[in-house]
Coordinates of C-alpha atoms in Angstrom, one line a residue:
M15 CA -123.4 -102.8 -0.4
K16 CA -127.0 -101.3 -1.2
R17 CA -129.2 -100.1 1.5
Q18 CA -132.4 -98.1 1.8
L19 CA -131.7 -94.4 1.4
T20 CA -133.5 -91.5 3.0
A21 CA -130.8 -88.8 2.5
A22 CA -130.4 -86.5 -0.4
I23 CA -127.1 -85.4 -1.8
G24 CA -125.9 -82.4 0.1
L25 CA -122.7 -80.3 0.4
A26 CA -121.5 -78.5 3.5
A27 CA -118.3 -76.8 4.1
L28 CA -117.1 -76.9 7.7
V29 CA -114.3 -74.5 8.5
A30 CA -112.5 -75.1 11.8
G31 CA -112.0 -72.4 14.5
A32 CA -108.8 -71.8 16.3
V33 CA -108.0 -73.5 19.7
G34 CA -105.2 -73.2 22.2
C35 CA -102.2 -75.6 22.2
S36 CA -101.8 -78.6 24.5
S37 CA -100.5 -78.0 28.0
G38 CA -98.6 -81.3 28.0
G39 CA -94.8 -81.9 27.6
S40 CA -92.7 -80.5 24.9
A41 CA -93.3 -83.5 22.6
G42 CA -97.0 -83.0 23.0
Q43 CA -96.7 -79.3 22.5
D44 CA -94.7 -79.8 19.3
A45 CA -97.2 -82.3 17.9
A46 CA -100.1 -79.9 18.8
A47 CA -98.3 -77.0 17.2
S48 CA -97.6 -79.0 14.1
A49 CA -101.2 -80.1 13.8
A50 CA -102.4 -76.5 14.4
A51 CA -100.2 -75.3 11.5
E52 CA -101.6 -77.9 9.0
T53 CA -103.5 -76.5 6.1
G54 CA -105.5 -78.0 3.3
V55 CA -109.0 -79.0 2.3
V56 CA -110.3 -82.5 3.1
T57 CA -113.3 -83.6 1.1
V58 CA -115.3 -86.4 2.6
W59 CA -118.1 -88.4 0.9
L60 CA -120.4 -90.2 3.3
M61 CA -123.7 -92.0 2.6
G62 CA -127.0 -90.7 3.6
E63 CA -127.3 -92.9 6.7
A64 CA -124.8 -90.8 8.5
Q65 CA -126.9 -87.7 7.9
T66 CA -130.2 -89.2 9.0
N67 CA -129.3 -91.8 11.6
W68 CA -126.2 -90.6 13.4
P69 CA -125.7 -86.8 12.6
E70 CA -124.3 -86.3 16.1
L71 CA -121.4 -88.6 15.4
V72 CA -120.6 -86.6 12.3
Q73 CA -120.7 -83.4 14.3
Q74 CA -118.6 -84.9 17.1
V75 CA -115.8 -86.0 14.7
N76 CA -115.9 -82.8 12.7
D77 CA -115.6 -80.8 15.9
E78 CA -112.6 -83.0 17.0
F79 CA -111.0 -82.5 13.7
A80 CA -111.5 -78.8 13.8
A81 CA -110.0 -78.5 17.2
K82 CA -106.9 -80.5 16.1
Y83 CA -106.5 -78.8 12.7
P84 CA -107.8 -75.2 13.1
K85 CA -106.4 -74.1 9.8
A86 CA -107.7 -77.0 7.7
E87 CA -111.1 -77.1 6.0
L88 CA -113.5 -80.0 5.8
H89 CA -115.9 -80.3 2.9
L90 CA -118.6 -83.0 3.6
R91 CA -120.9 -84.3 0.9
Y92 CA -123.6 -86.9 1.3
Q93 CA -124.2 -89.4 -1.4
T94 CA -127.0 -91.9 -2.3
W95 CA -126.3 -95.5 -3.0
K96 CA -128.0 -95.1 -6.4
D97 CA -125.6 -92.4 -7.6
K98 CA -122.4 -92.8 -5.6
V99 CA -120.5 -95.3 -7.8
G100 CA -121.2 -93.3 -10.9
N101 CA -120.2 -90.0 -9.2
L102 CA -117.0 -91.5 -7.8
D103 CA -116.0 -93.0 -11.2
E104 CA -116.5 -89.6 -12.9
A105 CA -114.6 -87.8 -10.1
L106 CA -111.7 -90.3 -10.4
K107 CA -111.5 -89.8 -14.2
A108 CA -111.5 -86.0 -13.7
N109 CA -108.8 -86.2 -10.9
N110 CA -111.3 -84.6 -8.6
A111 CA -112.0 -87.5 -6.3
P112 CA -112.8 -87.0 -2.6
D113 CA -110.0 -87.5 -0.1
V114 CA -112.2 -89.9 2.0
V115 CA -115.0 -92.0 0.6
E116 CA -117.5 -94.4 2.2
L117 CA -117.8 -97.7 0.2
G118 CA -120.3 -100.4 0.6
N119 CA -118.4 -103.6 1.3
T120 CA -119.3 -105.1 -2.0
E121 CA -117.8 -102.1 -3.8
T122 CA -114.3 -102.0 -2.4
M123 CA -112.6 -104.6 -4.5
K124 CA -113.2 -102.7 -7.7
Y125 CA -111.4 -99.6 -6.4
I126 CA -108.6 -101.6 -4.7
L127 CA -107.8 -103.4 -8.0
N128 CA -107.9 -100.2 -10.1
G129 CA -105.5 -98.5 -7.8
S130 CA -107.9 -95.8 -6.5
L131 CA -107.4 -96.5 -2.8
A132 CA -104.3 -95.8 -0.6
P133 CA -102.9 -98.5 1.7
V134 CA -103.9 -98.3 5.4
D135 CA -101.7 -98.6 8.5
R136 CA -104.0 -100.9 10.5
S137 CA -102.0 -100.6 13.7
S138 CA -102.9 -96.9 14.1
Y139 CA -106.7 -97.6 14.5
D140 CA -108.7 -98.4 17.6
N141 CA -109.8 -102.0 18.1
N142 CA -108.0 -103.1 15.0
E143 CA -107.3 -106.5 16.4
T144 CA -111.0 -107.3 16.9
W145 CA -112.4 -105.8 13.7
I146 CA -115.1 -107.9 12.2
R147 CA -113.5 -110.4 9.8
G148 CA -116.1 -110.0 7.2
L149 CA -115.4 -106.3 6.9
V150 CA -111.6 -106.7 7.0
D151 CA -111.8 -109.2 4.1
T152 CA -113.5 -106.7 1.9
C153 CA -110.7 -104.2 2.5
T154 CA -107.8 -106.7 2.0
Y155 CA -105.9 -107.7 -1.2
Q156 CA -102.7 -109.6 -1.3
D157 CA -102.3 -109.1 2.5
K158 CA -102.5 -105.3 2.3
L159 CA -105.3 -103.3 3.8
F160 CA -106.9 -100.5 1.7
C161 CA -109.8 -99.3 3.8
V162 CA -111.1 -99.2 7.4
P163 CA -114.2 -101.0 8.6
Y164 CA -116.9 -98.5 9.5
Y165 CA -120.0 -100.4 10.6
A166 CA -121.5 -103.8 10.1
G167 CA -125.0 -105.0 9.1
A168 CA -126.9 -108.2 9.2
R169 CA -130.4 -108.8 7.9
V170 CA -133.1 -109.8 10.3
A171 CA -136.9 -110.0 10.5
L172 CA -138.6 -106.6 11.1
Y173 CA -142.2 -107.1 12.0
N174 CA -145.4 -105.4 13.3
S175 CA -146.0 -107.1 16.6
A176 CA -149.6 -105.9 16.9
M177 CA -150.6 -107.6 13.6
F178 CA -149.0 -110.9 14.8
K179 CA -150.8 -110.6 18.2
E180 CA -154.1 -109.9 16.6
A181 CA -153.8 -112.8 14.2
T182 CA -152.2 -115.4 16.4
G183 CA -152.6 -114.3 20.0
S184 CA -148.9 -113.7 20.4
E185 CA -146.7 -110.8 19.3
A186 CA -143.7 -113.1 19.1
V187 CA -142.5 -114.5 15.7
P188 CA -142.5 -118.3 15.6
A189 CA -139.1 -120.0 15.8
T190 CA -139.5 -122.2 12.7
E191 CA -140.4 -121.3 9.2
E192 CA -143.3 -123.7 9.0
E193 CA -144.9 -122.1 12.0
L194 CA -144.1 -118.6 10.7
L195 CA -145.8 -119.3 7.3
S196 CA -148.9 -120.5 9.2
A197 CA -148.9 -117.3 11.2
L198 CA -148.4 -115.2 8.0
D199 CA -151.4 -116.9 6.4
R200 CA -153.5 -115.8 9.3
V201 CA -152.2 -112.3 9.2
Q202 CA -152.9 -112.2 5.4
S203 CA -156.5 -113.4 6.0
D204 CA -157.1 -110.7 8.7
N205 CA -156.0 -108.0 6.2
R206 CA -157.5 -109.4 3.1
G207 CA -159.6 -106.2 2.7
Q208 CA -156.5 -104.1 2.4
K209 CA -155.3 -103.5 -1.2
S210 CA -151.8 -104.8 -1.9
F211 CA -151.3 -106.0 1.6
S212 CA -148.4 -108.5 1.8
A213 CA -148.1 -110.4 5.1
L214 CA -144.5 -111.0 4.2
Y215 CA -143.0 -108.2 2.0
L216 CA -140.3 -110.0 0.0
P217 CA -139.4 -108.0 -3.1
G218 CA -138.8 -110.0 -6.3
P219 CA -135.4 -108.6 -7.3
Y220 CA -134.1 -108.7 -3.7
W221 CA -131.1 -110.8 -4.4
Y222 CA -129.5 -110.4 -1.0
A223 CA -132.6 -112.2 0.4
A224 CA -132.6 -114.8 -2.4
M225 CA -128.9 -115.6 -1.8
S226 CA -129.6 -116.0 1.9
Y227 CA -132.0 -118.9 0.9
V228 CA -129.3 -120.2 -1.4
A229 CA -126.9 -120.2 1.6
A230 CA -129.5 -121.9 3.8
Y231 CA -129.5 -124.9 1.4
G232 CA -125.7 -125.0 1.3
G233 CA -125.4 -123.3 -2.1
S234 CA -123.3 -120.4 -3.3
I235 CA -123.1 -117.7 -6.0
A236 CA -119.6 -118.7 -7.2
R237 CA -116.6 -120.7 -6.3
F238 CA -112.9 -120.3 -6.6
D239 CA -111.5 -123.6 -8.1
D240 CA -108.2 -125.3 -8.3
T241 CA -107.4 -123.7 -11.6
G242 CA -107.1 -120.3 -9.9
R243 CA -110.4 -119.0 -11.4
W244 CA -113.9 -118.2 -10.2
H245 CA -117.0 -119.8 -11.8
G246 CA -120.7 -119.4 -11.2
T247 CA -122.5 -122.1 -9.2
L248 CA -126.1 -120.9 -9.2
S249 CA -127.1 -123.7 -11.4
E250 CA -125.9 -126.3 -8.9
P251 CA -128.8 -128.3 -7.2
K252 CA -128.4 -126.7 -3.7
A253 CA -128.4 -123.2 -5.1
R254 CA -131.4 -123.9 -7.3
Q255 CA -133.3 -125.2 -4.2
G256 CA -132.7 -122.0 -2.4
I257 CA -133.7 -119.8 -5.3
S258 CA -136.9 -121.9 -5.8
H259 CA -137.7 -121.5 -2.1
F260 CA -137.3 -117.7 -2.3
V261 CA -139.4 -117.4 -5.4
G262 CA -142.1 -119.5 -3.9
L263 CA -142.3 -117.1 -0.9
V264 CA -142.4 -114.1 -3.2
K265 CA -145.2 -115.4 -5.3
K266 CA -147.3 -116.4 -2.3
Y267 CA -146.9 -113.4 -0.1
N268 CA -145.9 -110.3 -2.2
H269 CA -149.1 -108.7 -3.4
G270 CA -147.4 -105.6 -4.7
D271 CA -145.2 -104.9 -7.8
L272 CA -143.0 -107.9 -8.1
K273 CA -140.4 -105.9 -9.9
A274 CA -140.0 -103.3 -7.1
D275 CA -136.7 -103.7 -5.3
E276 CA -136.1 -103.5 -1.5
L277 CA -134.9 -99.9 -1.3
D278 CA -138.3 -98.6 -0.2
Q279 CA -139.4 -101.6 1.8
A280 CA -139.2 -99.7 5.1
S281 CA -142.0 -97.4 4.0
V282 CA -144.1 -100.5 3.2
L283 CA -143.7 -101.5 6.8
G284 CA -144.3 -98.0 8.1
K285 CA -147.4 -97.5 6.0
H286 CA -149.0 -100.7 7.5
R287 CA -148.9 -102.6 4.1
T288 CA -146.9 -105.5 5.5
A289 CA -146.6 -107.4 8.8
M290 CA -143.0 -108.5 8.2
L291 CA -140.0 -107.8 6.0
Y292 CA -136.4 -109.1 5.8
G293 CA -134.0 -106.2 6.2
N294 CA -131.4 -104.3 8.2
G295 CA -132.3 -103.4 11.8
W296 CA -131.8 -99.7 11.1
E297 CA -134.6 -99.8 8.5
V298 CA -137.0 -99.5 11.4
A299 CA -136.0 -95.8 11.6
G300 CA -137.2 -95.3 8.1
A301 CA -140.5 -97.0 8.9
L302 CA -141.0 -94.5 11.8
E303 CA -140.3 -91.4 9.7
P304 CA -143.4 -89.1 9.5
L305 CA -143.3 -88.8 5.7
S306 CA -142.3 -92.3 4.8
G307 CA -143.9 -94.2 7.7
D308 CA -145.7 -93.9 11.0
P309 CA -144.0 -92.6 14.2
K310 CA -146.9 -94.2 16.2
L311 CA -145.3 -97.6 15.4
K312 CA -142.4 -96.9 17.7
D313 CA -143.3 -99.5 20.3
V314 CA -145.0 -101.9 17.8
L315 CA -142.2 -102.6 15.3
K316 CA -139.7 -105.2 16.5
V317 CA -136.8 -107.1 15.2
T318 CA -136.0 -110.8 15.5
T319 CA -134.1 -113.7 13.9
M320 CA -135.6 -114.7 10.5
P321 CA -136.6 -118.3 10.5
G322 CA -135.2 -120.2 7.6
P323 CA -135.6 -123.6 5.9
N324 CA -134.5 -126.8 7.7
G325 CA -135.4 -125.5 11.1
K326 CA -132.5 -123.1 11.3
P327 CA -132.2 -119.3 11.2
L328 CA -131.9 -117.8 7.8
P329 CA -128.2 -117.1 7.1
S330 CA -127.6 -113.3 6.8
F331 CA -125.5 -111.4 4.3
I332 CA -122.7 -109.6 6.2
G333 CA -123.4 -106.0 5.2
G334 CA -121.7 -102.8 6.2
S335 CA -119.5 -100.0 5.0
D336 CA -115.8 -99.2 4.9
L337 CA -113.9 -95.9 4.8
A338 CA -111.0 -95.3 2.4
V339 CA -108.5 -92.6 1.6
T340 CA -108.2 -92.2 -2.1
A341 CA -104.7 -92.8 -3.6
G342 CA -104.6 -89.4 -5.3
S343 CA -105.4 -87.4 -2.1
K344 CA -103.1 -84.4 -1.7
V345 CA -103.9 -84.3 2.1
H346 CA -103.4 -87.9 2.9
G347 CA -102.4 -87.4 6.5
L348 CA -105.3 -85.2 7.3
A349 CA -107.7 -87.5 5.5
E350 CA -106.4 -90.6 7.3
D351 CA -106.7 -88.8 10.7
W352 CA -110.3 -87.9 10.0
V353 CA -111.0 -91.6 9.3
R354 CA -109.1 -92.5 12.5
M355 CA -111.4 -90.2 14.5
F356 CA -114.5 -91.4 12.8
T357 CA -113.8 -95.1 13.5
S358 CA -112.3 -94.6 17.0
A359 CA -113.7 -96.6 20.0
K360 CA -115.5 -93.4 21.1
S361 CA -117.1 -93.0 17.7
Q362 CA -118.1 -96.6 17.4
Q363 CA -119.8 -96.4 20.7
V364 CA -122.1 -93.7 19.3
L365 CA -123.1 -96.2 16.6
A366 CA -123.6 -99.0 19.2
D367 CA -125.7 -96.8 21.4
K368 CA -128.0 -96.2 18.4
D369 CA -128.3 -100.0 17.8
T370 CA -126.0 -100.0 14.8
L371 CA -123.4 -102.8 14.7
P372 CA -119.9 -101.4 15.3
N373 CA -116.9 -102.5 13.3
N374 CA -115.4 -104.6 16.1
L375 CA -116.2 -107.7 18.2
T376 CA -115.3 -105.9 21.5
Q377 CA -118.1 -103.3 21.2
L378 CA -120.4 -105.7 19.4
A379 CA -120.5 -108.1 22.3
P380 CA -123.0 -106.2 24.5
L381 CA -125.4 -105.9 21.6
K382 CA -125.8 -109.7 21.4
S383 CA -128.0 -109.6 24.5
K384 CA -129.9 -106.4 23.8
P385 CA -133.4 -107.1 22.4
A386 CA -133.2 -104.5 19.6
T387 CA -129.8 -105.8 18.3
A388 CA -129.5 -109.4 19.4
A389 CA -130.7 -111.0 16.2
A390 CA -128.3 -109.0 14.0
A391 CA -125.4 -109.1 16.3
N392 CA -125.6 -112.8 16.7
A393 CA -125.9 -113.3 13.0
V394 CA -122.5 -111.6 12.2
P395 CA -120.1 -114.5 13.0
D396 CA -121.9 -116.9 10.6
A397 CA -123.0 -114.5 7.9
W398 CA -122.2 -115.1 4.2
F399 CA -120.6 -112.7 1.8
T400 CA -120.4 -112.2 -1.9
P401 CA -117.4 -113.6 -3.8
V402 CA -114.3 -111.5 -3.1
A403 CA -113.5 -111.7 -6.8
P404 CA -112.0 -109.1 -9.3
G405 CA -115.2 -108.9 -11.4
W406 CA -117.8 -108.9 -8.7
A407 CA -118.5 -105.2 -9.1
A408 CA -119.4 -105.7 -12.7
I409 CA -121.8 -108.5 -11.8
E410 CA -123.6 -106.1 -9.5
K411 CA -123.5 -103.3 -12.0
Q412 CA -124.9 -105.4 -14.8
K413 CA -127.6 -106.7 -12.4
V414 CA -127.0 -110.3 -13.2
L415 CA -128.8 -111.6 -10.1
V416 CA -131.6 -109.1 -10.3
E417 CA -132.3 -110.0 -13.9
M418 CA -132.2 -113.7 -13.1
L419 CA -134.9 -113.2 -10.5
D420 CA -136.9 -111.0 -12.7
D421 CA -136.8 -113.6 -15.5
I422 CA -138.0 -116.4 -13.1
L423 CA -140.8 -114.3 -11.8
A424 CA -141.8 -113.4 -15.4
G425 CA -142.1 -117.1 -16.2
A426 CA -138.6 -118.5 -17.0
S427 CA -137.7 -121.8 -15.3
V428 CA -135.2 -121.8 -12.4
E429 CA -133.1 -124.2 -14.5
A430 CA -132.9 -121.9 -17.5
A431 CA -132.4 -118.7 -15.5
T432 CA -129.7 -120.0 -13.3
T433 CA -127.8 -121.5 -16.2
A434 CA -127.9 -118.2 -18.0
A435 CA -126.8 -116.4 -14.9
D436 CA -123.8 -118.7 -14.4
A437 CA -122.8 -118.0 -18.0
R438 CA -122.8 -114.3 -17.4
I439 CA -121.0 -114.7 -14.1
D440 CA -118.3 -116.7 -15.8
Q441 CA -117.8 -113.9 -18.3
L442 CA -117.4 -111.2 -15.7
I443 CA -116.1 -112.5 -12.4
N444 CA -112.4 -113.0 -13.2
N445 CA -111.9 -109.7 -14.9
P446 CA -111.2 -106.5 -12.9
S447 CA -113.9 -104.0 -13.6

């Protein structure tokens, strides 16, 4: 899954220090002694969010790993979403893949189908019975699990409450889309002197948002039919309604570059160039960064449910990440234990305390009533997901949905663009990439 990135690729080798053996019974002493004698180098690839948003979790787990395996080494490398897939593909070809890799939940099926991931023993992980189903599904093929849910994400409205209050008299976002658009019109009018100000910043190629509007109208990207094959459904009437609705909002409210994607949208919010965007709750952190945004907005930026068409909340994509041990790992046991530590209940609580949705419903429950996380946490059970199909990774890689939206915004009709997109989807979706 793609998300905004603020981290650069980095490499750090963390070498554990020695600790004493357990003081428990003989079985515990034997286990501790066995772990203390383990050697090997575990290479972990995490995405930049771990480095910028929860570095204390990374340190906590690495310290725990070092204490248990004092003779092992841990090499940690941070990746960007832009480069990770290419880097991983090259590493796999060269038989130099990491032992543990973080995968966006739309990336997993490609690596499951090409045999790059090792099976997972679900029963050995904390909260495995209450893992969020949308994440588990992305790790599962033919009833076997090949990765472990790490954290979840759901898109919400991120907004500048001061701008809304100045324009409408209330800092709250209206509950219906009709009322929201009226409020956005007033915000736009109040800021008409600011160049490229977009009351609602909705990037043109932002297909996650576009498909949320498709879902709102009851449409879908593709469907698995009774012949045992997938086929594209973007040209069906309900999907076209949703795409037309999205494109209409982009044309009306986005006064920037219509070809710019959503990866830098947090900085648009942080630099006061929009009053609202549709994104992940954790993107607020990027908007508050001194270089990319404005720390003074700390008490001004808020999150809420995004109103959608037909008087209902806009359905959200169920985002998130998973952690997998690669099939070729020479230190499989060490690698899996690191993943076990990183996804433990203790570790997941660190994420929950930082308003990031944990991987399980047990620890998610308190976030449903917390103002900063309620919108995203409550969106998770009814969220939509991309087709869990063999060729989905190729559809993303070839930017089928992005190019469809670009074509429409450049002047192509919705009818022509969706028909062409379906034809490309049909060519790719049933073939493992």
